[in-house]
Structures are given as C-alpha cells and as structure tokens.
CSV table of C-alpha atoms in Angstrom, one decimal:
chain,number,residue,atom,x,y,z
I,119,MET,CA,32.5,81.1,56.5
I,120,ALA,CA,32.9,83.1,53.2
I,121,TRP,CA,36.4,81.6,51.5
I,122,PRO,CA,38.6,82.6,50.8
I,123,PRO,CA,38.2,86.0,52.9
I,124,PRO,CA,37.4,89.6,51.4
I,125,SER,CA,40.4,91.4,52.0
I,126,ALA,CA,42.5,88.8,50.6
I,127,CYS,CA,45.4,90.5,48.5
I,128,PRO,CA,47.9,92.5,50.9
I,129,PRO,CA,48.1,96.6,50.4
I,130,ARG,CA,50.1,98.4,48.3
I,131,PRO,CA,52.3,100.5,50.2
I,132,SER,CA,51.8,104.3,49.7
I,133,ALA,CA,54.8,106.3,48.9
I,134,SER,CA,53.4,109.5,51.3
I,135,THR,CA,52.3,107.8,53.9
I,136,GLY,CA,53.1,104.0,54.4
I,137,ARG,CA,50.3,102.4,54.1
I,138,GLY,CA,50.5,99.7,53.5
I,139,ARG,CA,53.4,99.2,55.5
I,140,PRO,CA,53.8,96.3,57.9
I,141,SER,CA,54.2,97.6,61.5
I,142,TRP,CA,57.6,96.1,61.7
I,143,GLY,CA,58.7,97.8,58.8
I,144,GLY,CA,58.7,95.4,56.1
I,145,TRP,CA,57.5,95.6,53.0
I,146,TYR,CA,55.1,93.0,51.9
I,147,ALA,CA,57.0,91.0,48.5
I,148,PRO,CA,54.8,91.1,45.6
I,149,ARG,CA,57.6,89.8,43.8
I,150,ARG,CA,57.1,86.1,45.4
I,151,ILE,CA,52.9,86.7,45.7
I,152,ARG,CA,50.3,86.6,43.7
I,153,CYS,CA,46.8,88.1,44.6
I,154,ARG,CA,43.8,87.6,42.0
I,155,ALA,CA,40.3,89.0,42.1
I,156,PRO,CA,37.4,86.7,42.7
I,157,SER,CA,36.7,86.3,39.0
I,158,ALA,CA,39.7,85.6,38.1
I,159,GLY,CA,40.1,81.5,36.3
I,160,ARG,CA,44.1,82.2,35.4
I,161,ALA,CA,47.0,83.3,36.7
I,162,ARG,CA,49.8,85.6,35.3
I,163,PRO,CA,52.5,84.2,33.5
I,164,PRO,CA,55.7,84.5,35.7
I,165,SER,CA,57.5,87.9,34.3
I,166,LYS,CA,60.9,90.0,35.4
I,167,ALA,CA,58.1,92.1,37.2
I,168,ASN,CA,55.8,89.6,39.3
I,169,GLY,CA,58.8,87.6,41.3
I,170,GLY,CA,59.6,85.5,37.3
I,171,ASN,CA,62.0,82.0,38.5
I,172,HIS,CA,61.0,82.6,42.0
I,173,VAL,CA,56.7,82.5,41.3
I,174,SER,CA,55.5,79.7,40.1
I,175,ASP,CA,53.9,78.7,36.8
I,176,PHE,CA,50.8,78.0,38.1
I,177,ARG,CA,47.7,78.2,35.7
I,178,ALA,CA,45.2,77.0,38.0
I,179,GLY,CA,43.0,80.3,38.9
I,180,PRO,CA,41.2,80.8,42.3
I,181,ALA,CA,38.2,78.6,40.4
I,182,ASP,CA,40.1,75.3,40.1
I,183,ARG,CA,41.0,74.5,44.1
I,184,ARG,CA,39.0,73.2,46.5
I,185,ASP,CA,36.1,74.6,48.9
I,186,PHE,CA,36.7,74.3,51.9
I,187,THR,CA,35.2,74.0,56.0
I,188,VAL,CA,36.5,73.9,59.2
I,189,ARG,CA,34.9,70.8,61.8
I,190,CYS,CA,36.4,69.2,64.1
I,191,ALA,CA,38.5,66.7,63.3
I,192,GLU,CA,35.9,64.4,66.7
I,193,CYS,CA,32.7,65.9,67.4
I,194,ARG,CA,32.1,67.8,63.6
I,195,ALA,CA,31.5,70.9,65.4
I,196,ALA,CA,32.1,73.6,62.5
I,197,ALA,CA,35.0,76.5,62.9
I,198,SER,CA,36.4,79.5,61.0
I,199,LEU,CA,40.3,80.2,60.6
I,200,PRO,CA,42.6,81.0,61.9
I,201,ALA,CA,41.6,78.3,64.7
I,202,TYR,CA,43.5,76.1,66.6
I,203,ARG,CA,41.1,74.0,68.7
I,204,CYS,CA,37.4,73.0,68.7
I,205,ASP,CA,35.3,75.6,70.8
I,206,ALA,CA,33.3,72.3,71.8
I,207,CYS,CA,35.8,69.9,72.8
I,208,ALA,CA,38.7,71.1,72.4
I,209,GLY,CA,40.2,68.3,69.4
I,210,PRO,CA,41.6,69.1,66.8
I,211,LEU,CA,40.6,70.6,63.7
I,212,VAL,CA,40.8,70.0,60.0
I,213,LEU,CA,40.0,70.8,56.7
I,214,ASP,CA,36.8,69.6,54.8
I,215,LEU,CA,38.0,69.8,51.4
I,216,ALA,CA,35.3,69.3,48.3
I,217,GLU,CA,35.0,66.5,46.1
I,218,PRO,CA,38.2,67.0,42.8
I,219,SER,CA,37.4,66.9,40.3
I,220,GLY,CA,39.5,66.8,37.1
I,221,THR,CA,41.9,64.2,36.1
I,222,THR,CA,44.6,66.4,34.6
I,223,TRP,CA,47.3,68.7,35.7
I,224,PRO,CA,47.9,72.4,34.4
I,225,ASP,CA,51.3,73.0,32.6
I,226,GLY,CA,53.9,73.6,34.9
I,227,ARG,CA,55.9,72.4,38.1
I,228,GLY,CA,55.4,72.5,42.0
I,229,ILE,CA,52.8,71.8,44.3
I,230,TRP,CA,50.3,75.0,42.8
I,231,ARG,CA,50.0,73.4,39.3
I,232,ARG,CA,48.1,70.5,41.5
I,233,GLY,CA,45.8,73.3,42.6
I,234,PRO,CA,42.6,71.0,42.1
I,235,LEU,CA,44.0,69.6,44.8
I,236,LEU,CA,44.3,72.6,47.2
I,237,PRO,CA,42.0,74.5,49.3
I,238,ARG,CA,40.3,77.6,47.9
I,239,GLY,CA,43.0,81.2,48.5
I,240,ARG,CA,43.7,84.0,46.4
I,241,ALA,CA,47.8,84.2,47.2
I,242,THR,CA,49.9,82.0,45.9
I,243,VAL,CA,53.4,82.6,47.9
I,244,THR,CA,56.2,79.9,46.5
I,245,LEU,CA,60.1,79.3,46.2
I,246,GLY,CA,60.1,77.3,43.7
I,247,GLU,CA,58.8,74.0,46.2
I,248,GLY,CA,57.7,70.7,45.1
I,249,ASP,CA,58.2,69.0,42.3
I,250,THR,CA,61.4,67.0,44.2
I,251,PRO,CA,63.1,63.5,42.2
I,252,LEU,CA,62.1,59.9,43.3
I,253,LEU,CA,64.9,58.3,42.8
I,254,PRO,CA,65.6,53.7,42.6
I,255,LEU,CA,67.9,52.8,46.1
I,256,SER,CA,69.5,48.9,46.4
I,257,PRO,CA,69.0,48.5,50.5
I,258,SER,CA,70.8,45.6,52.1
I,259,GLY,CA,68.6,43.1,53.7
I,260,LEU,CA,65.7,43.2,51.6
I,261,PRO,CA,64.2,40.0,49.6
I,262,THR,CA,64.8,39.6,45.6
I,263,GLY,CA,61.9,41.5,43.4
I,264,VAL,CA,61.1,43.9,46.2
I,265,GLU,CA,61.4,47.5,44.4
I,266,VAL,CA,62.6,50.7,46.7
I,267,TYR,CA,62.5,55.0,46.1
I,268,ALA,CA,63.0,57.5,47.6
I,269,LYS,CA,61.6,61.0,47.1
I,270,ILE,CA,63.9,63.4,48.0
I,271,GLU,CA,62.4,66.0,50.0
I,272,GLY,CA,65.4,67.1,50.8
I,273,GLN,CA,65.7,68.8,47.5
I,274,SER,CA,62.9,71.3,48.1
I,275,PRO,CA,64.2,75.3,48.6
I,276,THR,CA,64.6,74.8,52.2
I,277,LEU,CA,65.4,70.8,52.3
I,278,SER,CA,63.0,69.6,53.7
I,279,PHE,CA,59.6,68.5,53.0
I,280,LYS,CA,57.5,71.7,55.5
I,281,ASP,CA,58.1,73.5,52.1
I,282,ARG,CA,55.1,72.5,50.5
I,283,GLY,CA,52.7,73.0,53.7
I,284,MET,CA,54.8,76.5,54.7
I,285,ALA,CA,53.7,77.6,51.1
I,286,LEU,CA,50.2,77.0,51.8
I,287,THR,CA,50.0,78.1,54.8
I,288,ALA,CA,51.5,81.7,54.0
I,289,SER,CA,49.8,81.4,51.5
I,290,LEU,CA,46.7,81.5,53.5
I,291,ALA,CA,48.3,84.3,56.4
I,292,VAL,CA,48.1,87.0,53.0
I,293,ASP,CA,44.4,86.1,51.9
I,294,LEU,CA,44.1,86.4,55.9
I,295,GLY,CA,45.7,89.5,56.4
I,296,VAL,CA,48.0,88.7,59.1
I,297,ASP,CA,51.4,90.4,59.7
I,298,GLY,CA,53.0,87.3,61.2
I,299,LEU,CA,53.9,83.7,61.5
I,300,ALA,CA,54.5,82.0,65.4
I,301,LEU,CA,55.4,78.2,65.1
I,302,ALA,CA,57.5,75.3,67.5
I,303,SER,CA,59.6,73.4,65.9
I,304,SER,CA,62.4,71.8,66.3
I,305,GLY,CA,64.3,73.1,63.2
I,306,ASN,CA,62.6,72.4,59.8
I,307,ALA,CA,59.6,74.2,59.8
I,308,ALA,CA,61.6,76.9,61.8
I,309,VAL,CA,63.5,77.4,58.3
I,310,SER,CA,60.5,77.0,56.2
I,311,ALA,CA,58.8,79.6,57.6
I,312,ALA,CA,61.5,82.0,58.6
I,313,ALA,CA,62.0,81.7,54.5
I,314,TYR,CA,58.4,81.6,53.3
I,315,ALA,CA,57.4,84.3,55.6
I,316,ALA,CA,60.1,86.8,54.3
I,317,ALA,CA,59.0,85.7,50.5
I,318,ALA,CA,55.3,87.2,52.0
I,319,GLY,CA,56.8,90.2,53.8
I,320,LEU,CA,55.5,88.6,57.5
I,321,ARG,CA,57.0,88.6,60.3
I,322,CYS,CA,58.2,85.4,62.1
I,323,ALA,CA,58.9,84.1,65.4
I,324,VAL,CA,60.1,80.5,66.5
I,325,PHE,CA,60.1,78.3,69.7
I,326,CYS,CA,62.9,75.9,70.1
I,327,GLY,CA,63.6,73.5,73.0
I,328,THR,CA,66.3,73.5,73.9
I,329,GLY,CA,67.4,69.3,73.1
I,330,SER,CA,66.7,70.2,69.7
I,331,ARG,CA,70.5,69.8,68.5
I,332,ALA,CA,69.6,72.3,65.6
I,333,ASP,CA,72.1,74.9,66.0
I,334,ALA,CA,72.2,75.2,61.9
I,335,LYS,CA,68.6,75.3,61.4
I,336,LEU,CA,68.6,77.6,64.1
I,337,ALA,CA,71.3,80.3,62.2
I,338,ALA,CA,69.5,79.6,58.9
I,339,ALA,CA,66.2,80.5,60.1
I,340,ARG,CA,67.5,84.1,61.6
I,341,ALA,CA,69.2,84.5,58.5
I,342,TYR,CA,65.5,84.6,56.9
I,343,GLY,CA,65.1,87.6,59.6
I,344,ALA,CA,63.2,85.4,62.4
I,345,GLN,CA,63.2,85.6,65.7
I,346,VAL,CA,64.5,82.2,68.1
I,347,HIS,CA,63.1,81.9,71.2
I,348,VAL,CA,64.6,78.7,72.7
I,349,VAL,CA,63.0,77.4,75.2
I,350,ASP,CA,63.8,74.9,78.8
I,351,GLY,CA,62.7,71.4,77.4
I,352,ASP,CA,61.8,69.8,74.5
I,353,TYR,CA,59.2,70.1,71.1
I,354,SER,CA,56.5,70.1,73.9
I,355,ALA,CA,57.6,72.5,76.1
I,356,ALA,CA,58.3,74.8,73.2
I,357,TYR,CA,55.1,73.6,71.4
I,358,ALA,CA,52.7,74.8,74.8
I,359,ARG,CA,54.9,78.3,73.9
I,360,ALA,CA,54.0,78.9,70.6
I,361,THR,CA,49.9,78.4,71.5
I,362,GLN,CA,51.0,82.0,74.1
I,363,ALA,CA,51.7,83.6,71.0
I,364,GLU,CA,49.1,83.3,68.9
I,365,ALA,CA,47.3,86.8,68.8
I,366,ASP,CA,45.1,89.1,66.6
I,367,GLY,CA,47.9,89.6,63.3
I,368,VAL,CA,49.9,86.6,64.5
I,369,ILE,CA,48.8,82.8,63.3
I,370,ASN,CA,50.3,79.7,64.7
I,371,VAL,CA,51.7,77.3,62.1
I,372,THR,CA,52.9,74.8,64.4
I,373,THR,CA,53.0,71.8,62.1
I,374,THR,CA,51.6,69.8,64.4
I,375,TYR,CA,48.1,69.5,64.0
I,376,ARG,CA,47.6,72.9,65.7
I,377,ASN,CA,47.4,74.5,62.3
I,378,PRO,CA,44.9,72.2,60.2
I,379,VAL,CA,46.8,73.8,57.0
I,380,PRO,CA,50.2,73.0,56.3
I,381,ALA,CA,49.2,69.3,56.5
I,382,GLU,CA,46.6,69.9,53.1
I,383,ALA,CA,49.7,70.6,51.1
I,384,TYR,CA,50.7,67.3,51.7
I,385,ARG,CA,49.0,65.6,49.0
I,386,THR,CA,51.3,66.4,46.7
I,387,ILE,CA,53.4,64.7,47.5
I,388,ALA,CA,50.9,61.7,46.1
I,389,VAL,CA,49.9,63.0,43.5
I,390,GLU,CA,53.7,63.9,42.1
I,391,ILE,CA,54.4,59.8,43.6
I,392,HIS,CA,51.6,58.6,41.2
I,393,GLU,CA,53.0,60.3,38.1
I,394,GLN,CA,56.3,59.3,38.2
I,395,LEU,CA,55.6,55.6,39.1
I,396,SER,CA,52.9,55.5,36.5
I,397,ARG,CA,51.5,53.9,39.6
I,398,VAL,CA,50.7,53.5,42.7
I,399,PRO,CA,53.2,51.7,45.6
I,400,ASP,CA,52.2,49.0,47.1
I,401,VAL,CA,53.7,51.0,50.5
I,402,VAL,CA,54.5,54.2,51.7
I,403,VAL,CA,56.9,54.5,54.5
I,404,VAL,CA,56.9,58.6,56.2
I,405,PRO,CA,59.4,59.4,59.3
I,406,VAL,CA,56.6,60.4,61.6
I,407,GLY,CA,56.3,63.1,64.8
I,408,ALA,CA,53.0,63.8,65.5
I,409,GLY,CA,51.8,62.5,61.7
I,410,PRO,CA,50.8,65.3,59.2
I,411,LEU,CA,52.7,64.6,57.1
I,412,LEU,CA,51.4,61.3,56.9
I,413,TYR,CA,48.1,62.4,57.1
I,414,GLY,CA,48.6,64.6,54.3
I,415,VAL,CA,50.5,61.9,52.1
I,416,HIS,CA,47.5,60.0,52.9
I,417,ALA,CA,44.5,62.2,51.6
I,418,GLY,CA,46.8,62.4,48.2
I,419,PHE,CA,46.0,58.7,47.6
I,420,VAL,CA,42.5,58.8,49.0
I,421,ASP,CA,42.3,61.5,46.1
I,422,LEU,CA,43.5,59.6,43.6
I,423,VAL,CA,40.8,57.4,44.3
I,424,ARG,CA,38.4,59.2,43.8
I,425,LEU,CA,39.3,60.5,41.0
I,426,GLY,CA,39.5,57.6,39.5
I,427,LEU,CA,43.4,57.5,38.7
I,428,THR,CA,43.6,54.6,40.8
I,429,ASP,CA,41.6,51.6,42.4
I,430,GLY,CA,43.7,52.0,45.9
I,431,VAL,CA,45.6,53.6,48.4
I,432,PRO,CA,49.2,52.4,49.1
I,433,ARG,CA,49.7,50.5,52.7
I,434,MET,CA,50.7,54.3,55.2
I,435,VAL,CA,54.0,52.9,57.4
I,436,GLY,CA,55.1,55.4,60.2
I,437,VAL,CA,58.3,55.2,61.1
I,438,GLN,CA,59.4,56.9,64.6
I,439,ALA,CA,63.1,56.8,66.9
I,440,ALA,CA,62.6,53.9,69.3
I,441,ALA,CA,63.5,56.8,72.0
I,442,CYS,CA,60.8,58.9,72.1
I,443,ALA,CA,57.6,56.9,70.6
I,444,PRO,CA,54.5,58.1,71.0
I,445,LEU,CA,53.0,56.9,67.8
I,446,ALA,CA,54.4,53.7,67.4
I,447,ARG,CA,53.8,52.8,71.7
I,448,ALA,CA,50.0,53.7,70.6
I,449,TRP,CA,49.9,51.3,67.5
I,450,SER,CA,50.3,48.5,69.9
I,451,SER,CA,47.8,48.9,71.8
I,452,THR,CA,44.2,48.4,73.0
I,453,ASP,CA,43.7,51.7,73.5
I,454,TRP,CA,45.0,54.5,71.2
I,455,ARG,CA,44.1,57.5,74.0
I,456,ALA,CA,45.0,55.7,76.4
I,457,ALA,CA,48.1,55.2,75.2
I,458,LEU,CA,48.3,58.6,74.2
I,459,ALA,CA,47.6,60.4,76.6
I,460,GLU,CA,50.2,57.9,79.3
I,461,PRO,CA,53.7,60.1,79.8
I,462,SER,CA,57.0,58.8,78.1
I,463,PRO,CA,59.4,61.1,78.8
I,464,PRO,CA,61.2,61.0,75.6
I,465,GLY,CA,65.0,59.4,75.2
I,466,ALA,CA,67.9,60.9,73.3
I,467,THR,CA,68.1,60.6,70.3
I,468,ALA,CA,69.9,61.9,66.2
I,469,ALA,CA,66.2,62.4,65.1
I,470,THR,CA,65.4,65.0,66.8
I,471,ALA,CA,63.1,65.8,63.7
I,472,ILE,CA,60.7,63.5,64.7
I,473,ALA,CA,61.1,63.5,68.2
I,474,ASP,CA,57.7,64.6,69.5
I,475,PRO,CA,56.2,63.4,72.6
I,476,LEU,CA,52.3,64.6,72.0
I,477,ARG,CA,52.9,66.1,75.5
I,478,GLY,CA,49.5,67.8,75.8
I,479,TYR,CA,48.1,67.6,73.2
I,480,GLU,CA,47.8,63.7,72.5
I,481,ARG,CA,44.7,63.5,70.9
I,482,GLU,CA,46.5,64.5,68.0
I,483,GLY,CA,48.3,61.5,67.1
I,484,LEU,CA,44.8,60.1,66.9
I,485,LEU,CA,44.3,61.2,63.3
I,486,THR,CA,47.8,59.8,62.4
I,487,LEU,CA,46.8,56.4,63.2
I,488,GLU,CA,43.8,56.7,61.9
I,489,ALA,CA,45.2,57.2,58.5
I,490,VAL,CA,47.0,54.3,59.3
I,491,ARG,CA,45.0,51.8,59.7
I,492,ALA,CA,42.4,53.1,57.2
I,493,SER,CA,45.4,52.5,54.7
I,494,GLY,CA,46.2,48.8,56.1
I,495,GLY,CA,49.6,50.1,57.3
I,496,ARG,CA,51.5,50.1,60.4
I,497,VAL,CA,53.7,52.4,63.0
I,498,VAL,CA,56.9,50.9,63.5
I,499,ALA,CA,59.8,52.4,65.7
I,500,VAL,CA,63.9,52.8,64.8
I,501,THR,CA,67.1,52.0,66.8
I,502,GLU,CA,69.5,54.7,66.8
I,503,ARG,CA,71.7,51.8,65.9
I,504,ALA,CA,69.7,51.3,62.6
I,505,ILE,CA,69.6,55.5,62.1
I,506,GLY,CA,72.7,56.1,61.7
I,507,GLU,CA,73.2,53.2,60.0
I,508,ALA,CA,70.5,54.4,57.1
I,509,VAL,CA,72.5,57.7,57.0
I,510,ARG,CA,75.9,55.6,56.1
I,511,ASN,CA,74.5,53.6,54.1
I,512,LEU,CA,73.2,56.5,51.8
I,513,ALA,CA,75.5,58.7,52.1
I,514,ARG,CA,77.7,56.2,49.9
I,515,ASP,CA,74.2,55.9,47.1
I,516,GLY,CA,75.0,59.9,47.1
I,517,LEU,CA,72.0,61.5,49.1
I,518,LEU,CA,72.7,63.4,51.8
I,519,ALA,CA,70.0,62.5,54.5
I,520,GLU,CA,69.0,64.2,58.0
I,521,SER,CA,68.4,61.0,60.2
I,522,ALA,CA,65.1,61.9,60.8
I,523,ALA,CA,64.3,60.9,57.2
I,524,ALA,CA,67.2,58.1,57.2
I,525,ALA,CA,64.0,56.4,60.2
I,526,ALA,CA,62.1,55.6,57.1
I,527,VAL,CA,65.1,53.8,55.1
I,528,ALA,CA,65.9,52.2,58.1
I,529,ALA,CA,62.5,50.7,59.0
I,530,LEU,CA,62.9,48.2,55.7
I,531,SER,CA,66.2,46.6,57.3
I,532,GLY,CA,64.2,45.3,60.5
I,533,ALA,CA,61.6,42.7,60.9
I,534,SER,CA,59.0,44.8,62.0
I,535,LEU,CA,58.2,44.4,57.9
I,536,GLY,CA,59.2,41.6,56.7
I,537,ASP,CA,56.2,40.9,56.4
I,538,VAL,CA,54.9,43.3,53.8
I,539,LEU,CA,58.3,43.4,51.9
I,540,ARG,CA,57.6,40.4,49.7
I,541,PRO,CA,59.1,39.5,46.1
I,542,GLY,CA,56.6,42.6,43.9
I,543,THR,CA,56.7,44.9,46.4
I,544,THR,CA,57.2,48.1,45.1
I,545,VAL,CA,58.3,51.2,48.1
I,546,VAL,CA,58.6,54.7,48.8
I,547,ALA,CA,60.1,56.0,51.6
I,548,LEU,CA,60.1,59.5,51.8
I,549,LEU,CA,63.8,60.9,52.9
I,550,THR,CA,62.6,64.2,54.8
I,551,GLY,CA,65.5,66.1,55.7
I,552,HIS,CA,69.1,66.8,54.2
I,553,GLY,CA,71.9,65.7,56.1
I,554,VAL,CA,74.0,68.8,55.7
I,555,LYS,CA,71.7,70.3,58.5
I,556,GLU,CA,72.8,68.1,61.1
I,557,PRO,CA,77.0,69.1,60.9
I,558,ALA,CA,77.4,66.6,63.5
I,559,THR,CA,75.5,64.1,62.5
I,560,LEU,CA,77.8,64.2,58.9
I,561,GLU,CA,80.8,64.5,61.7
I,562,GLY,CA,79.9,61.1,63.2
I,563,ILE,CA,79.9,59.6,59.2
I,564,ALA,CA,82.5,61.7,57.5
I,565,PRO,CA,86.1,59.7,59.1
I,566,ARG,CA,84.4,56.4,57.9
I,567,HIS,CA,84.8,57.3,54.8
I,568,GLY,CA,86.5,60.1,54.1
I,569,VAL,CA,89.8,62.9,54.8
I,570,ALA,CA,90.8,61.7,58.2
I,571,GLN,CA,93.3,63.8,58.5
I,572,ARG,CA,94.9,67.2,57.0
I,573,GLU,CA,98.4,66.4,54.4
I,574,GLY,CA,101.0,68.9,55.4
I,575,GLY,CA,102.5,70.7,52.0
C-alpha cells in the first residue's frame, strides 16, 4: 500500500454547499492541522493563521519521516491501515519502519521535531506534546550512588503520556479521511483522544468500564465533546465494546496494541531522555497495563543504537499493581502464552490506569514481554501500600502523580530490583500522568500534611 494515501488532507468546507463538512455538523480545524503536498520538503512556520502556538515548529517535511509497512507481529503477514488484527492468524499488528537516518534533529520542540523517527504521514495534528521535563529524584532506601530521574509526562497537554500517541494517531486519521475515533479507556486515553479529536475536527466515542474510578477524566473528555459510554465491567469489557465500534469512517485508537500506531510515538521519549541526560540511562522504569508505552520507548532506544548515538539500550522494567498484574505473573512463569491465557480476575487497585487484565487480547502482552527480555529487564508488581507511599512522597517533593504513575517510583523501593540498583546506576522512572486527575487519591493524602479543618473568622 502506498503511504500516505492520495486523499491525505481534509477538504476545505464550502460556504455555499457545506461540502467538506463532517456529517455531525462540526468543521475540520485547520488551525491545528497542517497538510502537505507530496512534494513538500519543509513545513510552514507557525502563524496566527495556521494555529500559532498550537502548531509545533516542525521543520522536517514528510520526506524526512520513515516509510513503513504493516505486518503481523507473529506470522509477519502483511496488512494495510486501518487494520487491527492479522487476517491470517488474528495476531496483533505492528508497524515495520524503515531504518532511521540522520543523527541531528530539526529545530523546534515537541514530538514532531523527532519526525525522522516517526511513521510517514502528511497531516500533523498537535497541541504541543513532547519535550517534558526530566527531574532528579531522591527516593529513600536506595543504595548510595544510585541516580534517579523522573520523566514528567504529566506536563503534557492533557496531563498524560497518551498525548504523544494521540497526536500521531489523530494525524493518521486525517490522512485516512475518517471522521471519528473510538476507544476503550480507563481515563487518560479518553481525555487525550477527545482533545486531539477536537483539534482535528473529528468525533470521539469513549467506552469506559464501571470500575475505572475515572469520573474527573471522563468529565474532561465530555468537555472536549466526546460521547462517553460506561460499560459494565472492567477495562477488558470496555475493550470488547470498542472493537464493535470499528466501522467505515471510524478508527479504533484504543491504546493497547489494538491500533499499532500510538506506540510508535513513544519512541520520542527515548530520544528526549538521551538528550536531557546526554547519555542513555542504565534502567528505565515504566508503569504498564498492556505495555505499548514500554514497547515504544524500547524501540526508540534501539533507534538510537542504529543511528550510532549510543552503544546499548537500558534495561526496561515494567511495573504493575499487584492487584492486576498479568504481565508480572507471566514474566515469572516458564510459558508466557499459557500464563497470559490463564483467567485471573483483577482485584481493586488505585492504579486503575494500568489495571488491564488483557482478557480476550492476551497475545498483545507478548509484545511487551519480548521488549523487556530483549533489553535484559523484567516485570514486577507493587503493592497498594507501596503505591500510596510513592504518591505521598512525590507530593512532598512537589510532584503530583496519579497512582499508576507513582507505581514506577514504588518499584524502586522494593526488593524486586535490589540486584539492579547498584552504586553508579542511573535510573529514569516515567511519571505517566498527573495526580490532579485523581481527586480521591489527593483527598487521601492531603490530611497528612495539609489543612485538616476550616478555621472560623
């Protein structure tokens, strides 16, 4: 399949006929989308006319992004976007990108400055995602000489790492000419998809399980214009419902591996860490549900090796809440596939953003486990108590992290990484989402060091 397709840019609406107007009455939003002709080699600079600060200063043209094919991760059969499963074996699909080239990045900021690592496309939908801070941490209980840094993805436009993947996926949706996005979400992806759909003039339908504890996040998604459907059950139940929404004109952007595109945007996290540290860390700790974030970050470090910018990749450590830890359970078994297929009802956890039982799509977890193994890493589980302590300790250091994000820091204090965290080790923990999205968690920690009672007067 030639990529991008010929009809990559959305039609401009006609004042007289309304031609180009999506069927639900909204308009495409050219202020936040830039479409380029096939021969374009550079992007227009931002201006008030095309979005100003809402359009990243992306100076690499489409020719500088990577060609790709779509293939099955298991049998390697070819596929074409939009597609969600292999027609031959029902395995998950991945993008097979051309080798990266060039060792310098264009001027500007955000994920689009790393365009040479991203899949080729014409449209660029952006809200300023990427280039999040990397800050030093001093968790207690670590051996002397261990350096720890936190990558603060909670400073993304909608306060989570999901924005990187949704920016790329919304851009793909514009390229494909679809008019809507659908997804299952425990909250963060719902907010992100709704925001980027609004920026691109697309509809958005969100399916969320009743156990998600995501009222604040879903309210934000509705504010962006998304239709929110609450599904009885857990995340896997919402996942099944989202697959039923796949149809002409709508693409499923569920951020497991259902759609192979979002994970590719997480390569940019690896590049940013390398730039910010001026080296590659020894260990990267990532909260995981199905694990496409870990998969994408690992792929980014592999790109750096292929570009000759570093000699090796860090150990990738996936972290799950003990109450719902299918990947951690499989990692400790001798048969990953059998362990993932074994029913294991999830328990209650504050870290709902990573509470994914993988029921019905267990094979997706193999992609994450393979990336962990290739890096020499591991997958661990942390207790609710450890997660809560990490949330409180981060807040005392000025960082509000949601429970799933804090799980990455919680893992550093456990015995499961004791043999990895030696003097001289550099660790980066991904703080994937902002704590302001979890009001109940904040209420739980505030009385410990905040105002306990209202004063009269």
